[in-house]
Backbone as JSON, one array per atom type, in Angstrom:
{
  "sequence": "XXXXXXXXXXXXXXXXXXXXXXXXXXXXXXXXXXXXXXXXXXXXXXXXXXXXXXXXXXXXXXXXXXXXXXXXXXXXXXXXXXXXXXXXXXXXXXXXXXXXXXXXXXXXXXXXXXXXXXXXXXXXXXXXXXXXXXXXXXXXXXXXXXXXXXXXXXXXXXXXXXXXXXXXXXXXX",
  "N": [[0.55, -0.85, 0.06], [0.77, 2.09, -0.47], [2.43, 4.96, 0.84], [0.54, 6.67, 4.34], [0.71, 9.53, 5.23], [-0.37, 11.5, 8.32], [-1.84, 13.86, 9.53], [-3.47, 16.23, 12.11], [-6.15, 17.58, 11.97], [-6.89, 15.6, 9.74], [-5.41, 13.74, 10.75], [-7.37, 12.25, 12.17], [-8.7, 9.95, 11.17], [-8.34, 6.31, 10.12], [-7.18, 5.36, 7.69], [-6.17, 7.88, 6.41], [-6.5, 10.07, 3.42], [-4.18, 11.64, 1.84], [-3.44, 15.36, 1.91], [-4.46, 18.66, 0.64], [-3.55, 20.22, 3.18], [-1.28, 21.67, 5.56], [1.56, 20.32, 7.65], [1.64, 21.23, 11.12], [3.01, 23.04, 13.82], [2.64, 22.1, 17.25], [0.9, 19.83, 16.44], [0.05, 16.01, 16.14], [1.6, 13.78, 13.81], [1.13, 11.15, 11.85], [2.54, 8.39, 10.43], [2.34, 5.66, 8.41], [3.66, 2.41, 7.47], [4.97, 0.0, 4.75], [6.76, -2.22, 3.94], [8.62, -4.9, 1.64], [9.65, -8.01, 1.41], [11.56, -10.36, 0.84], [9.07, -11.43, -0.55], [7.54, -10.91, 1.35], [4.79, -9.21, 3.58], [6.07, -5.98, 5.38], [4.57, -4.14, 8.19], [4.26, -1.1, 9.26], [3.3, 1.57, 11.77], [4.39, 5.15, 13.36], [3.36, 7.43, 15.64], [4.21, 11.21, 16.33], [5.5, 13.87, 17.51], [5.42, 17.24, 16.26], [7.1, 20.51, 17.95], [5.87, 21.24, 21.23], [3.23, 19.67, 22.64], [0.51, 19.34, 24.51], [-0.79, 18.14, 27.64], [-3.59, 15.99, 27.28], [-3.24, 15.86, 24.67], [-0.92, 13.78, 25.55], [-1.84, 11.92, 27.08], [-3.45, 11.05, 25.35], [-1.87, 9.51, 23.55], [-0.26, 8.3, 25.71], [-2.26, 6.28, 25.75], [-2.39, 4.55, 24.59], [0.1, 3.24, 23.77], [0.42, 1.74, 26.24], [-2.06, 0.5, 25.69], [-1.14, -0.36, 23.75], [0.91, -2.19, 24.72], [-0.47, -4.27, 26.01], [-1.85, -5.56, 24.93], [0.27, -6.96, 22.98], [0.99, -8.34, 25.82], [-0.87, -10.48, 25.73], [-1.0, -11.93, 23.69], [-0.63, -14.26, 22.05], [-0.11, -17.75, 20.82], [-2.37, -19.65, 19.77], [-4.01, -18.48, 21.18], [-7.25, -16.79, 20.85], [-7.96, -13.75, 17.93], [-10.28, -12.18, 18.73], [-9.88, -12.13, 22.26], [-7.08, -11.14, 22.26], [-8.17, -7.87, 20.67], [-9.34, -7.25, 23.23], [-8.19, -6.93, 25.57], [-6.9, -4.96, 24.78], [-8.93, -2.86, 23.69], [-9.65, -3.11, 26.8], [-8.25, -1.35, 28.24], [-7.73, 0.9, 26.52], [-11.26, 1.62, 26.67], [-11.3, 2.32, 29.46], [-9.63, 4.21, 29.68], [-11.38, 6.44, 29.42], [-11.35, 6.47, 25.94], [-13.25, 4.67, 24.59], [-14.63, 4.78, 22.17], [-13.56, 5.88, 20.94], [-12.27, 3.92, 19.46], [-12.04, 2.69, 16.9], [-11.24, 0.83, 15.14], [-10.52, -2.79, 14.23], [-7.36, -4.55, 16.05], [-5.56, -5.57, 15.13], [-4.29, -7.63, 12.42], [-3.1, -10.26, 10.73], [-0.43, -10.92, 9.26], [1.27, -11.44, 5.84], [2.27, -12.84, 2.55], [0.81, -11.41, 1.78], [-0.42, -8.52, 2.8], [-2.43, -7.59, 4.46], [-3.97, -10.12, 5.88], [-5.41, -13.06, 6.5], [-6.54, -15.55, 10.33], [-7.85, -12.52, 11.98], [-6.77, -9.76, 14.25], [-9.95, -8.85, 15.91], [-12.81, -7.73, 16.59], [-14.68, -8.95, 16.02], [-13.23, -12.16, 14.94], [-12.76, -14.65, 16.39], [-10.88, -16.78, 15.35], [-8.22, -18.57, 16.55], [-4.73, -17.86, 17.03], [-2.74, -18.9, 15.07], [0.53, -21.26, 15.55], [3.31, -19.23, 14.69], [2.55, -16.94, 13.62], [2.59, -14.02, 11.76], [0.99, -11.1, 13.63], [0.36, -7.81, 13.36], [0.19, -5.41, 15.72], [-1.65, -3.15, 16.07], [-2.97, -0.64, 17.58], [-5.13, 2.71, 18.0], [-6.66, 5.38, 18.82], [-8.87, 7.86, 17.66], [-9.87, 11.16, 17.19], [-12.36, 13.0, 16.34], [-12.18, 15.01, 13.8], [-10.19, 16.7, 15.26], [-7.39, 15.13, 15.91], [-5.34, 12.2, 15.49], [-3.7, 8.77, 16.66], [-1.44, 5.95, 16.29], [0.01, 3.23, 16.95], [2.07, 1.09, 15.93], [3.31, -2.19, 15.33], [4.68, -5.56, 14.17], [4.04, -8.96, 15.41], [5.68, -12.2, 15.8], [3.26, -14.61, 16.83], [4.48, -16.56, 18.98], [4.83, -19.78, 21.26], [4.69, -19.68, 24.01], [4.58, -16.75, 23.87], [4.66, -13.88, 22.23], [7.07, -11.8, 19.75], [8.44, -9.24, 19.23], [9.06, -8.26, 16.54], [9.07, -5.59, 15.21], [11.35, -3.23, 15.72], [11.65, -0.22, 16.03], [11.44, 2.89, 18.05], [9.37, 3.57, 20.51], [8.62, 5.39, 22.53], [7.61, 8.38, 22.73], [8.16, 10.62, 20.39], [9.23, 13.55, 19.9], [9.69, 16.48, 17.63]],
  "CA": [[0.27, 0.36, 0.06], [0.72, 3.64, -0.06], [2.69, 5.1, 2.82], [-0.46, 7.1, 5.24], [1.62, 10.46, 6.65], [-1.06, 12.11, 8.16], [-1.56, 15.62, 10.68], [-4.08, 17.05, 12.34], [-7.7, 16.42, 11.73], [-6.58, 14.39, 8.71], [-4.27, 12.44, 11.5], [-8.1, 10.47, 12.92], [-9.26, 8.98, 10.2], [-7.35, 5.67, 10.22], [-7.24, 4.87, 6.66], [-6.17, 8.83, 5.93], [-6.0, 9.85, 2.11], [-3.67, 13.03, 1.86], [-4.42, 16.13, 1.42], [-3.02, 19.48, 0.77], [-2.81, 20.77, 4.87], [0.26, 21.84, 6.4], [2.57, 20.29, 9.11], [1.59, 22.67, 11.64], [3.69, 23.23, 15.23], [1.4, 21.42, 17.82], [0.41, 18.81, 15.46], [0.8, 14.96, 15.45], [2.3, 13.4, 12.61], [0.61, 10.02, 11.99], [3.42, 7.9, 9.45], [1.89, 4.05, 8.1], [4.72, 2.5, 6.72], [5.13, -1.35, 4.83], [7.81, -2.56, 3.23], [7.94, -5.94, 1.27], [11.35, -8.52, 1.89], [11.55, -11.55, 0.17], [7.93, -11.91, -1.11], [6.74, -11.06, 2.8], [4.67, -7.75, 4.03], [5.46, -5.71, 7.18], [4.12, -2.69, 7.98], [4.7, -0.21, 11.0], [3.32, 3.04, 11.82], [4.44, 5.75, 14.34], [2.91, 9.13, 15.62], [5.52, 11.91, 15.98], [4.12, 15.39, 17.51], [6.16, 18.69, 16.0], [6.59, 21.02, 18.93], [5.42, 20.11, 22.2], [2.07, 19.08, 23.03], [-0.08, 19.59, 25.48], [-1.25, 17.24, 28.44], [-4.08, 16.33, 26.89], [-2.57, 14.51, 23.73], [0.2, 13.16, 25.69], [-2.11, 11.49, 27.67], [-4.01, 9.99, 24.35], [-0.77, 8.86, 23.17], [-0.06, 7.06, 26.55], [-3.45, 5.29, 26.35], [-2.42, 3.73, 23.21], [1.04, 2.92, 24.02], [-0.3, 0.99, 27.33], [-2.96, -0.46, 24.98], [-0.72, -2.07, 22.42], [2.05, -3.44, 25.24], [-1.89, -4.66, 26.79], [-2.1, -6.7, 23.72], [1.47, -7.82, 22.91], [1.28, -9.2, 27.14], [-1.72, -11.36, 25.77], [-0.41, -12.21, 21.98], [0.71, -16.15, 21.98], [-0.71, -19.47, 19.86], [-3.55, -20.02, 20.46], [-5.52, -17.11, 21.76], [-8.4, -15.95, 19.8], [-8.26, -12.51, 17.54], [-10.81, -11.26, 19.65], [-9.28, -11.75, 22.82], [-5.92, -10.18, 22.42], [-8.57, -7.2, 20.83], [-10.26, -7.16, 23.81], [-7.06, -6.05, 26.16], [-6.15, -3.82, 24.51], [-9.33, -2.0, 23.87], [-10.04, -2.39, 28.14], [-7.2, -0.22, 28.49], [-8.47, 2.47, 25.95], [-12.18, 2.05, 27.17], [-11.16, 2.76, 31.02], [-9.32, 5.56, 29.66], [-12.25, 7.23, 28.56], [-11.03, 7.03, 24.86], [-13.17, 3.68, 24.52], [-16.0, 5.17, 21.34], [-12.15, 5.99, 19.57], [-11.0, 3.26, 19.06], [-12.99, 2.54, 15.8], [-11.49, -0.19, 14.62], [-9.28, -4.25, 14.97], [-6.36, -4.37, 16.9], [-4.41, -5.51, 14.12], [-4.68, -8.37, 11.08], [-2.16, -10.78, 10.41], [0.34, -10.13, 7.73], [2.39, -12.15, 4.84], [1.97, -12.13, 0.81], [-0.41, -9.97, 1.58], [-0.47, -6.79, 3.94], [-4.3, -7.67, 5.16], [-4.77, -11.54, 5.59], [-6.37, -13.52, 8.19], [-6.6, -14.02, 11.76], [-7.9, -11.37, 12.88], [-7.19, -9.61, 15.78], [-10.94, -7.49, 16.64], [-14.31, -7.75, 17.85], [-15.52, -10.59, 15.3], [-12.48, -13.0, 14.98], [-12.34, -16.41, 17.27], [-10.13, -18.04, 15.35], [-7.28, -18.82, 17.65], [-4.0, -17.57, 16.57], [-1.08, -20.66, 14.85], [1.81, -20.84, 16.05], [4.24, -18.46, 13.97], [1.59, -16.29, 12.86], [2.68, -12.41, 11.71], [0.09, -10.18, 13.14], [-0.26, -6.2, 13.41], [-0.14, -4.92, 16.72], [-2.28, -1.55, 15.93], [-4.6, -0.26, 18.31], [-5.58, 3.55, 18.02], [-7.05, 6.34, 19.05], [-8.76, 9.13, 16.76], [-10.59, 11.91, 17.7], [-13.13, 13.36, 15.03], [-11.76, 16.75, 13.41], [-9.07, 16.85, 15.73], [-6.67, 13.86, 15.52], [-5.59, 10.53, 15.44], [-2.74, 8.28, 17.38], [-1.57, 4.85, 16.27], [1.05, 2.83, 16.9], [1.81, -0.14, 14.85], [4.2, -2.81, 15.23], [4.11, -6.85, 13.81], [4.55, -9.48, 16.04], [5.21, -13.18, 15.74], [3.11, -15.29, 17.78], [4.5, -17.86, 19.66], [3.43, -20.91, 21.76], [4.33, -19.04, 24.73], [4.17, -14.89, 24.2], [4.87, -13.51, 20.75], [7.84, -11.94, 19.35], [7.97, -7.62, 18.83], [10.17, -7.85, 15.31], [9.64, -3.82, 15.01], [12.9, -2.02, 16.0], [11.46, 1.01, 16.26], [11.82, 2.55, 19.3], [7.73, 3.65, 20.58], [8.37, 6.14, 23.45], [7.44, 9.38, 21.79], [9.25, 11.79, 19.57], [8.7, 14.88, 19.28], [10.15, 17.3, 16.98]],
  "C": [[0.7, 1.55, 0.01], [0.9, 4.05, 1.48], [1.49, 6.4, 3.52], [0.7, 7.82, 6.39], [0.09, 11.46, 6.19], [-1.11, 13.16, 9.59], [-2.26, 16.26, 10.72], [-5.81, 16.38, 12.3], [-7.65, 15.88, 10.62], [-6.15, 13.2, 9.49], [-6.36, 11.72, 11.9], [-8.89, 10.39, 11.92], [-7.54, 7.8, 10.24], [-6.69, 5.09, 8.73], [-7.19, 7.14, 5.81], [-5.61, 8.95, 5.11], [-5.11, 11.56, 2.56], [-3.63, 13.92, 1.17], [-3.43, 17.04, 1.16], [-3.07, 20.06, 2.06], [-1.73, 20.93, 4.49], [0.79, 21.16, 7.16], [1.98, 21.51, 10.18], [2.46, 22.2, 13.53], [2.18, 22.56, 16.06], [0.9, 20.23, 17.53], [0.8, 17.38, 15.91], [0.78, 14.91, 13.96], [1.86, 11.25, 12.71], [0.79, 9.2, 10.92], [2.96, 6.77, 9.7], [3.18, 3.71, 6.84], [4.29, 0.69, 5.96], [6.43, -1.32, 4.04], [7.8, -4.52, 2.36], [9.63, -6.65, 0.85], [10.47, -10.02, 1.12], [10.11, -12.45, -0.53], [6.79, -11.43, -0.01], [6.28, -9.52, 2.95], [5.36, -7.4, 5.05], [4.49, -4.46, 6.89], [4.0, -1.74, 9.64], [3.71, 1.1, 11.24], [3.55, 3.75, 13.27], [4.03, 7.0, 14.24], [4.15, 9.87, 16.53], [4.63, 13.46, 17.25], [5.33, 16.29, 16.62], [5.11, 20.03, 17.19], [6.04, 20.77, 20.02], [3.86, 20.35, 22.38], [1.53, 18.77, 24.7], [-0.63, 17.81, 26.1], [-2.65, 16.37, 27.73], [-3.77, 14.51, 25.72], [-2.1, 13.81, 24.52], [-0.91, 12.14, 26.19], [-3.1, 10.52, 26.66], [-2.91, 8.96, 23.92], [-0.21, 7.89, 23.79], [-0.58, 6.23, 27.01], [-3.03, 4.03, 25.25], [-1.15, 2.91, 23.84], [0.52, 1.55, 25.41], [-1.51, 0.06, 26.0], [-2.63, -1.81, 24.07], [0.17, -2.49, 23.0], [0.74, -3.9, 25.79], [-2.04, -6.39, 25.91], [-1.16, -7.63, 23.12], [1.15, -9.02, 24.3], [-0.2, -10.66, 26.33], [-1.51, -12.25, 24.78], [0.14, -13.73, 22.28], [-0.36, -17.22, 21.0], [-1.27, -19.65, 20.59], [-4.8, -19.4, 21.05], [-6.21, -16.75, 20.42], [-8.27, -14.53, 19.9], [-9.05, -11.59, 18.56], [-10.37, -11.35, 21.34], [-7.71, -11.15, 22.87], [-7.03, -8.38, 22.09], [-9.32, -6.44, 22.15], [-9.05, -6.67, 24.6], [-6.51, -4.83, 25.65], [-7.54, -2.71, 24.58], [-10.13, -1.96, 25.47], [-9.22, -1.14, 28.22], [-7.97, 1.19, 27.82], [-9.96, 2.34, 26.52], [-12.15, 2.54, 28.08], [-10.17, 3.85, 30.7], [-10.35, 6.96, 29.1], [-12.85, 7.8, 27.15], [-11.9, 5.86, 23.98], [-13.96, 3.88, 22.45], [-14.79, 5.3, 20.36], [-11.98, 5.14, 18.78], [-12.13, 2.45, 17.81], [-12.75, 0.91, 14.91], [-10.48, -2.12, 14.74], [-8.17, -3.59, 15.4], [-5.48, -5.13, 16.09], [-4.85, -7.39, 13.07], [-2.93, -8.94, 10.51], [-1.5, -10.48, 8.73], [1.46, -11.45, 6.85], [2.51, -12.15, 3.9], [1.26, -11.0, 0.99], [-0.94, -9.28, 2.32], [-1.47, -7.15, 4.69], [-3.98, -9.36, 5.65], [-5.41, -11.72, 6.91], [-5.77, -14.42, 8.81], [-6.55, -13.22, 10.93], [-7.32, -11.03, 14.44], [-8.29, -7.68, 16.42], [-12.18, -8.12, 16.7], [-14.75, -9.3, 17.02], [-14.96, -12.1, 14.65], [-12.17, -13.76, 16.32], [-11.4, -16.43, 17.09], [-8.66, -17.93, 16.61], [-6.1, -18.56, 16.86], [-2.81, -19.0, 15.57], [-0.56, -19.9, 15.06], [2.96, -19.87, 14.47], [3.94, -17.63, 13.43], [2.33, -14.87, 12.55], [1.52, -12.03, 11.94], [0.71, -8.74, 13.72], [-0.76, -5.88, 15.08], [-0.26, -3.04, 17.14], [-3.28, -0.81, 16.59], [-4.02, 1.68, 18.44], [-6.2, 4.53, 18.56], [-7.41, 7.73, 17.82], [-9.68, 9.91, 16.85], [-11.57, 12.75, 16.25], [-12.32, 14.52, 14.88], [-10.71, 17.41, 14.2], [-7.72, 16.02, 15.33], [-6.59, 12.83, 15.93], [-3.69, 10.32, 15.97], [-2.56, 6.7, 17.0], [0.14, 4.31, 16.49], [1.77, 1.19, 16.47], [3.25, -1.33, 14.98], [4.0, -3.62, 14.73], [5.0, -7.13, 14.58], [4.62, -11.25, 15.47], [4.42, -13.91, 16.69], [3.73, -17.06, 17.69], [4.11, -19.16, 20.27], [3.64, -20.45, 23.03], [4.58, -17.39, 25.5], [3.97, -15.12, 22.63], [5.98, -12.43, 21.06], [7.72, -10.15, 19.41], [9.44, -7.94, 17.95], [10.49, -6.69, 14.88], [10.36, -3.47, 15.51], [12.97, -0.43, 16.27], [11.07, 1.61, 17.03], [10.03, 3.21, 19.28], [7.76, 4.68, 21.22], [8.13, 7.21, 22.47], [7.88, 10.89, 21.53], [8.65, 13.15, 19.55], [9.78, 16.63, 18.24], [10.1, 18.82, 17.22]]
}
């Protein structure tokens, strides 16, 4: 897929299409990338800030990061995708942002960028051993901004291995 780079109100759309708007100070910038290596896809999203951000925006970022960590903590072969999604969604719900997590926690990644099984509200399929699955919770405040942090994890017998080695701490430029 084409990379997604979105900021400000456009960043409040999970699959934003680039527009004519310019990046402004005090905004989040969400960047979603993929690559293909030896025929297999990968996927990664990071959200950074331009200039300082207020405490509300920091809270949203920290909630998304905590949600991703909660999903990763329960991810392993044999766990249904719906249970992985629920672990992340619970963190977002408890922080008061439940209505703003409008997509699934993740999807399998392989020869195609979006494969099954998925980690969402509908997929009860147990994750297969060795499956590569995105871990991408997000909070999208309509007309304001969005935050998504995405890694790819491999489902192992006793947990998962995060194969994305990019830092997840908030970067402020």
